[in-house]
Amino acid sequence: MSRLPRLVLVLVVALSGAASADAAISIEEFVKDRKKWPSQVGLRQAIEGRYAVTGRTLLRFHNCPLDFRSSEPLPKLVRRSPRDVNVLVIGRIRRDGRKLYFRIERITKQEDDLKQFDRRRPTGPKSRPADWFELADWSSGRGRFYKDVELQEKSTEANRMGIALARRRAAGDAKMLREVARIVVTRAIGNRLQRAIEHEALRVELKSVGDKPAALSAVRNRIVQGWPGAEDTKNRADRSLAGRYRKDPVAVYNAADEDDRHRLHRVLYADLAIKLIIAESREAGTSGYKVAELIRRQVPEASAEASQFERMALDADLERATEMGRSELDRMVARLRDAQRAVDADRAVDRWLDIRRERLLTQGVAGRLRLADLVLSLKNDRSTAVSMLLEADRLKPDVPEVAERLGQLGYAKQGKKWVQVRKDRPTAPRRVAMPTGVRVGMSGKQLMAAMGTPRRVSRLAAKRVISEIWVYGDPGGSRIAVHLIRSRGDGTAAVRDISQLPSRR
Amino acid sequence: MTRRGIQVEPAHTPRRRRVTPFRLVAACMVMLVAGTGWWSLGQLQLSSDAGRLRDLMRDGLESLEAGDFSTAARDLVEATDVLDRLGRKDSTADLIRQRGREAAAANGLVSVSLVDILSDADRLQRSGADGAWARQFQRDHRGHWVIMQSVLERPGERLDDKTGKRGRNTLPDAFEAEYPFAVGERSVRLSGRLPGLVRLSGWGDPGDEDPRPVIFAGQLEACRFDPGTETWWVELSADTAFLWTDIVSYGHLGFLPHAIFGDDEIAAVLDRQSAAAGIDVDSLADPGRADDGSAEARSKLGALDRESAR
């Protein structure tokens, strides 16, 4: 025989030997198919598993009722550990009368299951999650068969390894990550891991949607529905946890316990809600005040962010203070004072007045009257107001409105000169307190005598009456509203209610 | 019976056609005659109404001037209907339409003051009976008119819980107003749309530091609470609100001039609003006082006659 055919023959023999070993079925499978044993009589089989007992010529496998007999004495099976009981037997099922037994033709010692597990671990860059799941299924089945807790734990480990590998491969792809999360459920690895992967998918999705309000809104709604604690405003993460989460959301979430995860759901929701508010506001051209209001409403814990938007809006408003109307200025001044920026408020008022002063001074008495009203209401500057009114009086003496205003400021005309007769005017900014002199039932005239001219009057006609509301005070400060009912018949008005109005912000 | 034997009569004998050319022509002719008759009747009715137009306008305006809003509304609304059917778009027609609206508003006023409505609403809302309030408002107040004198503002950004809408209302005729009375410490705001606002001089001018009040009427549409801003919103129906222009009916409603808002101010505001609403108050003589025998009156009456003849 030449060298080449001999080599081929050796290879064939070797491969067929290997194939027979590979074709070995586990005792578990063998037992499962016990109904087929009678039909398998005489068929050569290779069976591997853990033996329970051995005798001189007899061997029994765990959980298998069939005797495995050898015509020759069995070799001594040395056990290095209690677990070292795996063997491979090759032989045939035979009949002994009506009883079946397995005639051992060859027996080989095998490495134990844990060693097999370690040997079969998928390694290298080409290993696939499926390889791990296959190993997990093997160890799980075998662990169950032998009631081997350690091997069953190995199955969980293999599943985790497979999931981890799949998760690594799916990183950055929300759809694939969600697929992995589903595998976690089917492999019963636990909700924690599934939730962690879902979270990672959500973060990926959030990154991909960018600032699109519709998509952000959809994600927010999903968080509300599926992430416990997200809507609970009391469920707040401490600063350190929130900070760490914002820096590395996936890692921090993975490591967090259940309570912390609920807190992180709130952080996730809050950040998203603010992002959505900003995105929508950008589209709608909403002011910073409104953004701040929205944030305070939806995410009460994010007061710092809300204040930041308010500050930015105030700064922008300050820039254009001189172009504002009066009511807008009042609102801005009130906001500035609330934000403890009284100096800015005063400056804004000064600039606003400077712009109008020149124009009003060219409008004679009416302009000076208006200017006096403005400096009084905006700055409570009585001396400037008085000088404006005196100037108006010089321009056109005995104008009733001028006299009335000077009278209100404590001045009276003696001869041809206006002299101060009262100094009991308030020096603090005009704040109207709930008046003690106003009472329900008093007439409109009495009200006028007690409170003076209202700053504003709103009137509304109903079926039989006219409802009037007289407002006292500055829009930026506290205001009193007095509700009068005027009957249509005799036209007399009577105070019906008094209410304190909130400042207009 | 055929040559091969007796032939059974087919079960489905073809029926005679329903639509035949003759029937079609006949139907068309009937329709033509009916249409012509209908149109003639309409024209006859229109011609009869046009003959009554003068009386309707005169009586309506007289009733309005006398403060009889119910009669005024009946006559002026009918006159408006006739004018619409006549397709009149002249200044007189516009004036009558405006007076018709004003009379209808004055005749359909809400039964109690807004403060009372809001007090009820607030009480029910606090007791958790929001649905009860919605039903009560629907039953008692929705569709009723309010006539109001107030300073209006351009709408700010508003949060709408129901619709979820945010942002500035960019409609040019949209307005908001602070109803300056707190109901249980909750502020109240009105919102609506006034088509004439855009033509009102100074409307929405940020440089106007002392905006003048606007006198307007509108039908109540809704009164709802916004928990986010702790504000009661009174909404006026969008297609009903209009600027008031008539000083006489304004007085009859009980809006008396007083120290804060005197005769001159009221007249100035209403003139301004008339201009914005495109109403020419001199376009039609006052029929109630026209027939005093003077040349001027005769010419006014003549104008009215001509109006009715148009």
Short mmCIF file of N, CA, C and O in Angstrom, two decimals, chain A residues 220 280 284-287 290 293-294 297-298 323-328 331 352 356 359-360 370 374 448 453-454 456-471 479 481-483 485-486 488 491 496-502 504, chain B residues 69 106-116 144-151 153 157-159 161 166-168 178-182 185-187 189 205-210 213 226 228-229 250 252-261 266:
data_model
loop_
_atom_site.label_atom_id
_atom_site.label_comp_id
_atom_site.label_asym_id
_atom_site.label_seq_id
_atom_site.Cartn_x
_atom_site.Cartn_y
_atom_site.Cartn_z
N ARG A 220 -42.00 60.81 25.62
CA ARG A 220 -42.43 61.22 26.97
C ARG A 220 -43.68 60.45 27.38
O ARG A 220 -43.79 59.97 28.51
N GLU A 280 -40.64 72.81 21.87
CA GLU A 280 -41.93 73.35 21.44
C GLU A 280 -41.94 74.86 21.51
O GLU A 280 -42.49 75.53 20.63
N ALA A 284 -42.73 77.59 18.63
CA ALA A 284 -43.86 78.52 18.75
C ALA A 284 -43.39 79.94 19.06
O ALA A 284 -44.19 80.86 19.08
N GLY A 285 -42.10 80.11 19.30
CA GLY A 285 -41.59 81.44 19.63
C GLY A 285 -42.07 81.90 21.00
O GLY A 285 -42.30 83.08 21.23
N THR A 286 -42.22 80.94 21.90
CA THR A 286 -42.73 81.27 23.24
C THR A 286 -41.68 82.03 24.04
O THR A 286 -40.49 81.80 23.89
N SER A 287 -42.16 82.93 24.90
CA SER A 287 -41.23 83.73 25.69
C SER A 287 -40.61 82.90 26.81
O SER A 287 -41.13 81.85 27.19
N LYS A 290 -42.88 82.18 29.76
CA LYS A 290 -43.82 81.08 29.58
C LYS A 290 -43.10 79.74 29.69
O LYS A 290 -43.62 78.80 30.27
N GLU A 293 -42.71 79.14 33.22
CA GLU A 293 -43.99 78.76 33.82
C GLU A 293 -44.31 77.29 33.53
O GLU A 293 -44.74 76.55 34.41
N LEU A 294 -44.05 76.93 32.28
CA LEU A 294 -44.31 75.54 31.88
C LEU A 294 -43.43 74.57 32.66
O LEU A 294 -43.89 73.53 33.11
N ARG A 297 -44.64 74.20 36.10
CA ARG A 297 -45.89 73.45 36.17
C ARG A 297 -45.65 71.96 35.98
O ARG A 297 -46.16 71.14 36.72
N GLN A 298 -44.83 71.64 34.98
CA GLN A 298 -44.67 70.22 34.65
C GLN A 298 -43.56 69.55 35.45
O GLN A 298 -43.63 68.36 35.71
N GLU A 323 -39.15 100.48 24.60
CA GLU A 323 -40.17 100.30 23.54
C GLU A 323 -41.47 99.75 24.10
O GLU A 323 -42.44 99.57 23.37
N MET A 324 -41.49 99.45 25.37
CA MET A 324 -42.66 98.77 25.93
C MET A 324 -43.81 99.73 26.16
O MET A 324 -43.62 100.92 26.35
N GLY A 325 -45.02 99.14 26.16
CA GLY A 325 -46.19 99.89 26.60
C GLY A 325 -46.19 99.91 28.12
O GLY A 325 -45.41 99.22 28.77
N ARG A 326 -47.10 100.67 28.65
CA ARG A 326 -47.13 100.84 30.11
C ARG A 326 -47.41 99.52 30.84
O ARG A 326 -46.73 99.17 31.80
N SER A 327 -48.43 98.82 30.35
CA SER A 327 -48.79 97.60 31.07
C SER A 327 -47.66 96.58 31.02
O SER A 327 -47.39 95.88 31.99
N GLU A 328 -46.99 96.54 29.87
CA GLU A 328 -45.87 95.60 29.73
C GLU A 328 -44.73 95.99 30.68
O GLU A 328 -44.10 95.14 31.30
N ARG A 331 -45.56 94.99 34.15
CA ARG A 331 -45.36 93.56 34.36
C ARG A 331 -43.88 93.23 34.52
O ARG A 331 -43.50 92.45 35.38
N TRP A 352 -37.37 104.38 30.63
CA TRP A 352 -38.70 104.45 30.00
C TRP A 352 -39.27 105.85 30.15
O TRP A 352 -39.82 106.42 29.22
N ARG A 356 -40.11 109.19 27.35
CA ARG A 356 -41.43 109.81 27.22
C ARG A 356 -41.46 111.25 27.72
O ARG A 356 -42.31 112.03 27.29
N ARG A 359 -41.29 113.99 25.04
CA ARG A 359 -42.51 114.09 24.22
C ARG A 359 -43.65 114.71 25.03
O ARG A 359 -44.35 115.60 24.56
N LEU A 360 -43.79 114.29 26.28
CA LEU A 360 -44.91 114.78 27.09
C LEU A 360 -44.75 116.25 27.43
O LEU A 360 -45.74 116.99 27.53
N ARG A 370 -49.99 113.99 32.61
CA ARG A 370 -49.67 112.58 32.36
C ARG A 370 -48.33 112.20 32.98
O ARG A 370 -48.18 111.14 33.59
N LEU A 374 -47.40 109.54 35.79
CA LEU A 374 -46.43 108.46 35.54
C LEU A 374 -45.36 108.41 36.62
O LEU A 374 -45.03 107.33 37.12
N MET A 448 -65.86 106.85 45.98
CA MET A 448 -64.96 107.83 45.35
C MET A 448 -64.36 108.75 46.43
O MET A 448 -63.17 109.06 46.39
N THR A 453 -60.12 108.54 42.78
CA THR A 453 -60.42 108.05 41.44
C THR A 453 -59.77 106.70 41.21
O THR A 453 -58.58 106.54 41.49
N PRO A 454 -60.52 105.72 40.72
CA PRO A 454 -59.87 104.42 40.47
C PRO A 454 -58.91 104.53 39.30
O PRO A 454 -59.04 105.39 38.44
N ARG A 456 -58.61 102.20 37.10
CA ARG A 456 -59.25 101.57 35.94
C ARG A 456 -60.68 101.21 36.28
O ARG A 456 -60.97 100.89 37.44
N VAL A 457 -61.51 101.26 35.28
CA VAL A 457 -62.90 100.83 35.49
C VAL A 457 -63.29 99.87 34.37
O VAL A 457 -63.04 100.15 33.20
N SER A 458 -63.84 98.75 34.76
CA SER A 458 -64.41 97.83 33.76
C SER A 458 -65.90 97.78 33.99
O SER A 458 -66.35 97.73 35.14
N ARG A 459 -66.66 97.81 32.90
CA ARG A 459 -68.12 97.77 33.08
C ARG A 459 -68.70 96.66 32.22
O ARG A 459 -68.21 96.39 31.11
N LEU A 460 -69.74 96.06 32.72
CA LEU A 460 -70.36 94.96 31.99
C LEU A 460 -71.87 95.03 32.19
O LEU A 460 -72.35 95.22 33.31
N ALA A 461 -72.58 94.92 31.07
CA ALA A 461 -74.04 94.99 31.16
C ALA A 461 -74.61 93.59 31.29
O ALA A 461 -74.28 92.71 30.51
N ALA A 462 -75.45 93.39 32.30
CA ALA A 462 -76.25 92.16 32.41
C ALA A 462 -77.71 92.58 32.22
O ALA A 462 -78.00 93.74 31.91
N LYS A 463 -78.63 91.63 32.40
CA LYS A 463 -80.02 91.89 32.02
C LYS A 463 -80.61 93.13 32.71
O LYS A 463 -81.17 94.01 32.08
N ARG A 464 -80.49 93.20 34.00
CA ARG A 464 -81.14 94.32 34.68
C ARG A 464 -80.15 95.26 35.34
O ARG A 464 -80.55 96.30 35.85
N VAL A 465 -78.91 94.90 35.35
CA VAL A 465 -77.94 95.72 36.09
C VAL A 465 -76.67 95.95 35.27
O VAL A 465 -76.40 95.24 34.30
N ILE A 466 -75.98 96.97 35.70
CA ILE A 466 -74.63 97.18 35.16
C ILE A 466 -73.66 96.83 36.28
O ILE A 466 -73.82 97.30 37.41
N SER A 467 -72.71 95.97 35.94
CA SER A 467 -71.73 95.58 36.94
C SER A 467 -70.45 96.37 36.64
O SER A 467 -69.94 96.33 35.53
N GLU A 468 -69.99 97.10 37.63
CA GLU A 468 -68.78 97.91 37.44
C GLU A 468 -67.70 97.43 38.39
O GLU A 468 -68.00 97.09 39.54
N ILE A 469 -66.50 97.43 37.89
CA ILE A 469 -65.39 97.08 38.78
C ILE A 469 -64.39 98.23 38.76
O ILE A 469 -63.88 98.60 37.69
N TRP A 470 -64.18 98.79 39.92
CA TRP A 470 -63.22 99.89 40.03
C TRP A 470 -61.94 99.31 40.62
O TRP A 470 -61.97 98.67 41.67
N VAL A 471 -60.88 99.59 39.92
CA VAL A 471 -59.60 99.01 40.35
C VAL A 471 -58.69 100.12 40.89
O VAL A 471 -58.51 101.15 40.23
N ARG A 479 -53.46 95.19 44.21
CA ARG A 479 -54.57 95.99 43.68
C ARG A 479 -55.86 95.59 44.39
O ARG A 479 -56.03 94.44 44.77
N ALA A 481 -59.96 95.54 43.92
CA ALA A 481 -61.06 95.66 42.96
C ALA A 481 -62.36 95.78 43.75
O ALA A 481 -62.60 94.98 44.65
N VAL A 482 -63.10 96.80 43.44
CA VAL A 482 -64.38 97.00 44.13
C VAL A 482 -65.49 96.77 43.10
O VAL A 482 -65.50 97.40 42.04
N HIS A 483 -66.37 95.85 43.42
CA HIS A 483 -67.44 95.49 42.48
C HIS A 483 -68.70 96.28 42.88
O HIS A 483 -69.19 96.16 43.99
N ILE A 485 -72.67 97.39 41.77
CA ILE A 485 -73.82 97.06 40.94
C ILE A 485 -74.63 98.33 40.77
O ILE A 485 -74.98 99.00 41.75
N ARG A 486 -74.86 98.66 39.51
CA ARG A 486 -75.63 99.88 39.23
C ARG A 486 -76.96 99.43 38.62
O ARG A 486 -76.97 98.74 37.59
N ARG A 488 -80.29 99.61 36.55
CA ARG A 488 -80.54 100.33 35.31
C ARG A 488 -81.61 101.41 35.50
O ARG A 488 -81.62 102.42 34.83
N GLY A 491 -79.99 104.23 38.36
CA GLY A 491 -78.61 104.56 38.05
C GLY A 491 -77.70 104.66 39.27
O GLY A 491 -76.54 105.03 39.16
N ARG A 496 -70.80 96.00 46.03
CA ARG A 496 -71.33 94.65 46.26
C ARG A 496 -70.25 93.74 46.86
O ARG A 496 -70.51 92.99 47.77
N ASP A 497 -69.04 93.81 46.32
CA ASP A 497 -67.93 92.98 46.82
C ASP A 497 -66.63 93.78 46.73
O ASP A 497 -66.54 94.72 45.94
N ILE A 498 -65.68 93.32 47.50
CA ILE A 498 -64.33 93.90 47.40
C ILE A 498 -63.37 92.72 47.28
O ILE A 498 -63.55 91.72 47.97
N SER A 499 -62.41 92.86 46.39
CA SER A 499 -61.47 91.74 46.29
C SER A 499 -60.06 92.25 46.07
O SER A 499 -59.85 93.32 45.50
N GLN A 500 -59.13 91.49 46.60
CA GLN A 500 -57.71 91.83 46.42
C GLN A 500 -57.25 91.10 45.16
O GLN A 500 -57.39 89.87 45.07
N LEU A 501 -56.71 91.85 44.22
CA LEU A 501 -56.28 91.23 42.97
C LEU A 501 -54.83 90.82 43.06
O LEU A 501 -54.03 91.52 43.67
N PRO A 502 -54.50 89.70 42.42
CA PRO A 502 -53.07 89.35 42.37
C PRO A 502 -52.34 90.32 41.46
O PRO A 502 -52.95 90.88 40.54
N ARG A 504 -50.13 91.66 38.48
CA ARG A 504 -50.06 91.15 37.11
C ARG A 504 -48.64 90.86 36.75
O ARG A 504 -47.80 91.74 36.76
N PHE B 69 -85.47 97.11 23.53
CA PHE B 69 -84.53 96.26 22.80
C PHE B 69 -85.21 95.05 22.16
O PHE B 69 -84.78 94.59 21.11
N ALA B 106 -78.36 93.51 23.13
CA ALA B 106 -78.99 94.17 24.27
C ALA B 106 -80.22 93.39 24.73
O ALA B 106 -80.55 93.37 25.92
N ASN B 107 -80.86 92.70 23.79
CA ASN B 107 -82.07 91.95 24.13
C ASN B 107 -81.75 90.58 24.74
O ASN B 107 -82.58 90.01 25.43
N GLY B 108 -80.56 90.09 24.46
CA GLY B 108 -80.24 88.73 24.94
C GLY B 108 -79.16 88.73 25.99
O GLY B 108 -78.33 87.81 26.04
N LEU B 109 -79.17 89.75 26.84
CA LEU B 109 -78.08 89.86 27.83
C LEU B 109 -78.12 88.73 28.84
O LEU B 109 -79.18 88.17 29.13
N VAL B 110 -76.96 88.45 29.36
CA VAL B 110 -76.84 87.43 30.40
C VAL B 110 -77.61 87.91 31.63
O VAL B 110 -77.72 89.11 31.88
N SER B 111 -78.18 86.97 32.37
CA SER B 111 -79.13 87.37 33.41
C SER B 111 -78.47 87.93 34.67
O SER B 111 -79.07 88.70 35.39
N VAL B 112 -77.27 87.49 34.94
CA VAL B 112 -76.59 87.99 36.15
C VAL B 112 -75.20 88.50 35.78
O VAL B 112 -74.73 88.27 34.67
N SER B 113 -74.59 89.21 36.73
CA SER B 113 -73.27 89.78 36.43
C SER B 113 -72.23 88.66 36.32
O SER B 113 -72.43 87.55 36.84
N LEU B 114 -71.15 88.99 35.66
CA LEU B 114 -70.09 88.01 35.47
C LEU B 114 -69.50 87.57 36.81
O LEU B 114 -69.10 86.41 36.98
N VAL B 115 -69.47 88.50 37.75
CA VAL B 115 -68.94 88.16 39.09
C VAL B 115 -69.79 87.05 39.70
O VAL B 115 -69.26 86.09 40.29
N ASP B 116 -71.11 87.16 39.54
CA ASP B 116 -71.99 86.13 40.10
C ASP B 116 -71.78 84.79 39.40
O ASP B 116 -71.74 83.74 40.02
N HIS B 144 -75.69 83.59 25.78
CA HIS B 144 -76.19 84.91 26.19
C HIS B 144 -75.10 85.95 25.97
O HIS B 144 -73.92 85.65 25.93
N TRP B 145 -75.58 87.18 25.85
CA TRP B 145 -74.64 88.25 25.49
C TRP B 145 -74.10 88.98 26.71
O TRP B 145 -74.79 89.10 27.71
N VAL B 146 -72.87 89.43 26.57
CA VAL B 146 -72.34 90.42 27.53
C VAL B 146 -71.92 91.64 26.71
O VAL B 146 -71.44 91.50 25.59
N ILE B 147 -72.17 92.78 27.28
CA ILE B 147 -71.66 94.02 26.66
C ILE B 147 -70.70 94.60 27.68
O ILE B 147 -71.04 94.75 28.85
N MET B 148 -69.52 94.89 27.22
CA MET B 148 -68.48 95.18 28.18
C MET B 148 -67.63 96.36 27.74
O MET B 148 -67.42 96.58 26.55
N GLN B 149 -67.18 97.09 28.71
CA GLN B 149 -66.23 98.16 28.46
C GLN B 149 -64.97 97.82 29.24
O GLN B 149 -65.01 97.75 30.46
N SER B 150 -63.91 97.58 28.51
CA SER B 150 -62.70 97.13 29.20
C SER B 150 -61.48 97.41 28.31
O SER B 150 -61.61 97.56 27.10
N VAL B 151 -60.33 97.46 28.94
CA VAL B 151 -59.09 97.58 28.17
C VAL B 151 -58.72 96.19 27.66
O VAL B 151 -58.72 95.23 28.43
N GLU B 153 -56.19 93.49 25.51
CA GLU B 153 -54.76 93.28 25.25
C GLU B 153 -54.62 92.25 24.14
O GLU B 153 -55.50 91.42 23.95
N GLU B 157 -48.97 84.40 25.61
CA GLU B 157 -48.89 82.96 25.44
C GLU B 157 -49.74 82.34 26.51
O GLU B 157 -49.63 82.67 27.66
N ARG B 158 -50.55 81.42 26.07
CA ARG B 158 -51.51 80.87 26.99
C ARG B 158 -51.41 79.35 26.95
O ARG B 158 -51.23 78.76 25.92
N LEU B 159 -51.57 78.76 28.11
CA LEU B 159 -51.51 77.31 28.19
C LEU B 159 -52.91 76.78 28.18
O LEU B 159 -53.74 77.22 28.95
N ASP B 161 -55.04 73.57 28.72
CA ASP B 161 -55.01 72.18 29.18
C ASP B 161 -55.83 71.26 28.29
O ASP B 161 -55.49 70.12 28.08
N ARG B 166 -50.09 75.48 22.90
CA ARG B 166 -49.30 76.51 23.57
C ARG B 166 -48.89 77.55 22.58
O ARG B 166 -48.95 77.36 21.39
N GLY B 167 -48.40 78.63 23.13
CA GLY B 167 -47.85 79.63 22.24
C GLY B 167 -48.78 80.78 22.01
O GLY B 167 -49.90 80.82 22.51
N ARG B 168 -48.27 81.74 21.28
CA ARG B 168 -49.00 82.97 21.09
C ARG B 168 -50.10 82.78 20.06
O ARG B 168 -49.88 82.16 19.04
N GLU B 178 -58.16 91.34 31.03
CA GLU B 178 -58.22 90.97 32.44
C GLU B 178 -59.57 91.40 32.97
O GLU B 178 -59.94 92.57 32.83
N TYR B 179 -60.34 90.46 33.49
CA TYR B 179 -61.56 90.88 34.19
C TYR B 179 -61.12 91.11 35.62
O TYR B 179 -60.77 90.16 36.34
N PRO B 180 -61.04 92.36 36.01
CA PRO B 180 -60.28 92.66 37.24
C PRO B 180 -61.05 92.34 38.52
O PRO B 180 -61.37 93.23 39.30
N PHE B 181 -61.38 91.12 38.71
CA PHE B 181 -62.00 90.74 39.96
C PHE B 181 -61.57 89.32 40.28
O PHE B 181 -61.75 88.41 39.48
N ALA B 182 -60.95 89.16 41.43
CA ALA B 182 -60.47 87.83 41.80
C ALA B 182 -61.60 87.04 42.41
O ALA B 182 -62.32 87.54 43.28
N GLU B 185 -59.48 84.40 45.14
CA GLU B 185 -58.04 84.62 44.88
C GLU B 185 -57.60 84.12 43.52
O GLU B 185 -56.41 84.05 43.23
N ARG B 186 -58.55 83.71 42.70
CA ARG B 186 -58.18 83.27 41.35
C ARG B 186 -58.50 84.40 40.38
O ARG B 186 -59.58 85.00 40.45
N SER B 187 -57.55 84.65 39.49
CA SER B 187 -57.79 85.74 38.55
C SER B 187 -58.72 85.28 37.43
O SER B 187 -58.93 84.09 37.22
N ARG B 189 -59.81 85.99 33.32
CA ARG B 189 -59.46 86.61 32.03
C ARG B 189 -60.51 86.26 30.99
O ARG B 189 -61.15 85.21 31.05
N ASP B 205 -50.78 98.73 20.17
CA ASP B 205 -49.57 99.55 20.03
C ASP B 205 -48.78 99.49 21.33
O ASP B 205 -49.25 99.94 22.38
N PRO B 206 -47.59 98.89 21.28
CA PRO B 206 -46.84 98.75 22.52
C PRO B 206 -46.41 100.10 23.11
O PRO B 206 -46.11 100.21 24.29
N GLY B 207 -46.37 101.12 22.27
CA GLY B 207 -45.96 102.43 22.75
C GLY B 207 -47.09 103.16 23.48
O GLY B 207 -46.85 104.19 24.10
N ASP B 208 -48.29 102.64 23.39
CA ASP B 208 -49.42 103.30 24.03
C ASP B 208 -49.44 102.91 25.49
O ASP B 208 -49.84 101.81 25.87
N GLU B 209 -48.97 103.83 26.34
CA GLU B 209 -48.84 103.46 27.74
C GLU B 209 -50.17 103.55 28.49
O GLU B 209 -50.27 103.12 29.61
N ASP B 210 -51.15 104.15 27.84
CA ASP B 210 -52.44 104.28 28.52
C ASP B 210 -53.55 103.89 27.53
O ASP B 210 -54.27 104.76 27.03
N PRO B 213 -60.17 102.12 26.78
CA PRO B 213 -61.03 100.95 26.84
C PRO B 213 -61.79 100.74 25.54
O PRO B 213 -61.95 101.66 24.75
N ASP B 226 -58.48 77.07 34.51
CA ASP B 226 -57.17 76.52 34.15
C ASP B 226 -56.38 76.31 35.44
O ASP B 226 -55.91 77.28 36.04
N GLY B 228 -53.52 75.15 35.97
CA GLY B 228 -52.09 75.46 35.87
C GLY B 228 -51.80 76.89 36.26
O GLY B 228 -50.83 77.19 36.96
N THR B 229 -52.63 77.81 35.80
CA THR B 229 -52.38 79.24 36.07
C THR B 229 -53.36 79.77 37.11
O THR B 229 -53.36 80.95 37.40
N TYR B 250 -76.28 102.52 24.14
CA TYR B 250 -75.29 102.32 25.19
C TYR B 250 -75.78 102.96 26.49
O TYR B 250 -75.68 102.37 27.58
N HIS B 252 -78.95 103.54 27.19
CA HIS B 252 -80.13 102.80 27.66
C HIS B 252 -79.75 101.54 28.40
O HIS B 252 -80.52 101.06 29.24
N LEU B 253 -78.63 101.00 28.06
CA LEU B 253 -78.20 99.79 28.76
C LEU B 253 -77.86 100.07 30.22
O LEU B 253 -77.79 99.15 31.02
N GLY B 254 -77.62 101.35 30.52
CA GLY B 254 -77.30 101.72 31.89
C GLY B 254 -75.86 102.15 32.06
O GLY B 254 -75.39 102.36 33.18
N PHE B 255 -75.15 102.25 30.98
CA PHE B 255 -73.76 102.72 31.06
C PHE B 255 -73.79 104.24 31.16
O PHE B 255 -73.75 104.95 30.14
N LEU B 256 -73.89 104.72 32.37
CA LEU B 256 -73.99 106.16 32.53
C LEU B 256 -72.60 106.78 32.54
O LEU B 256 -71.65 106.18 33.05
N PRO B 257 -72.48 107.96 32.01
CA PRO B 257 -71.19 108.64 32.11
C PRO B 257 -70.91 108.98 33.57
O PRO B 257 -71.85 109.24 34.32
N HIS B 258 -69.69 108.90 33.96
CA HIS B 258 -69.37 109.34 35.32
C HIS B 258 -68.00 110.00 35.31
O HIS B 258 -67.41 110.23 34.25
N ALA B 259 -67.50 110.28 36.51
CA ALA B 259 -66.29 111.10 36.63
C ALA B 259 -65.12 110.47 35.89
O ALA B 259 -64.24 111.17 35.38
N ILE B 260 -65.12 109.15 35.81
CA ILE B 260 -63.94 108.50 35.22
C ILE B 260 -64.08 108.40 33.71
O ILE B 260 -63.13 108.51 32.97
N PHE B 261 -65.30 108.21 33.28
CA PHE B 261 -65.52 107.99 31.85
C PHE B 261 -66.72 108.83 31.46
O PHE B 261 -67.87 108.38 31.50
N ILE B 266 -66.85 108.67 26.19
CA ILE B 266 -67.69 107.61 25.60
C ILE B 266 -67.90 107.88 24.11
O ILE B 266 -67.75 106.99 23.26
#
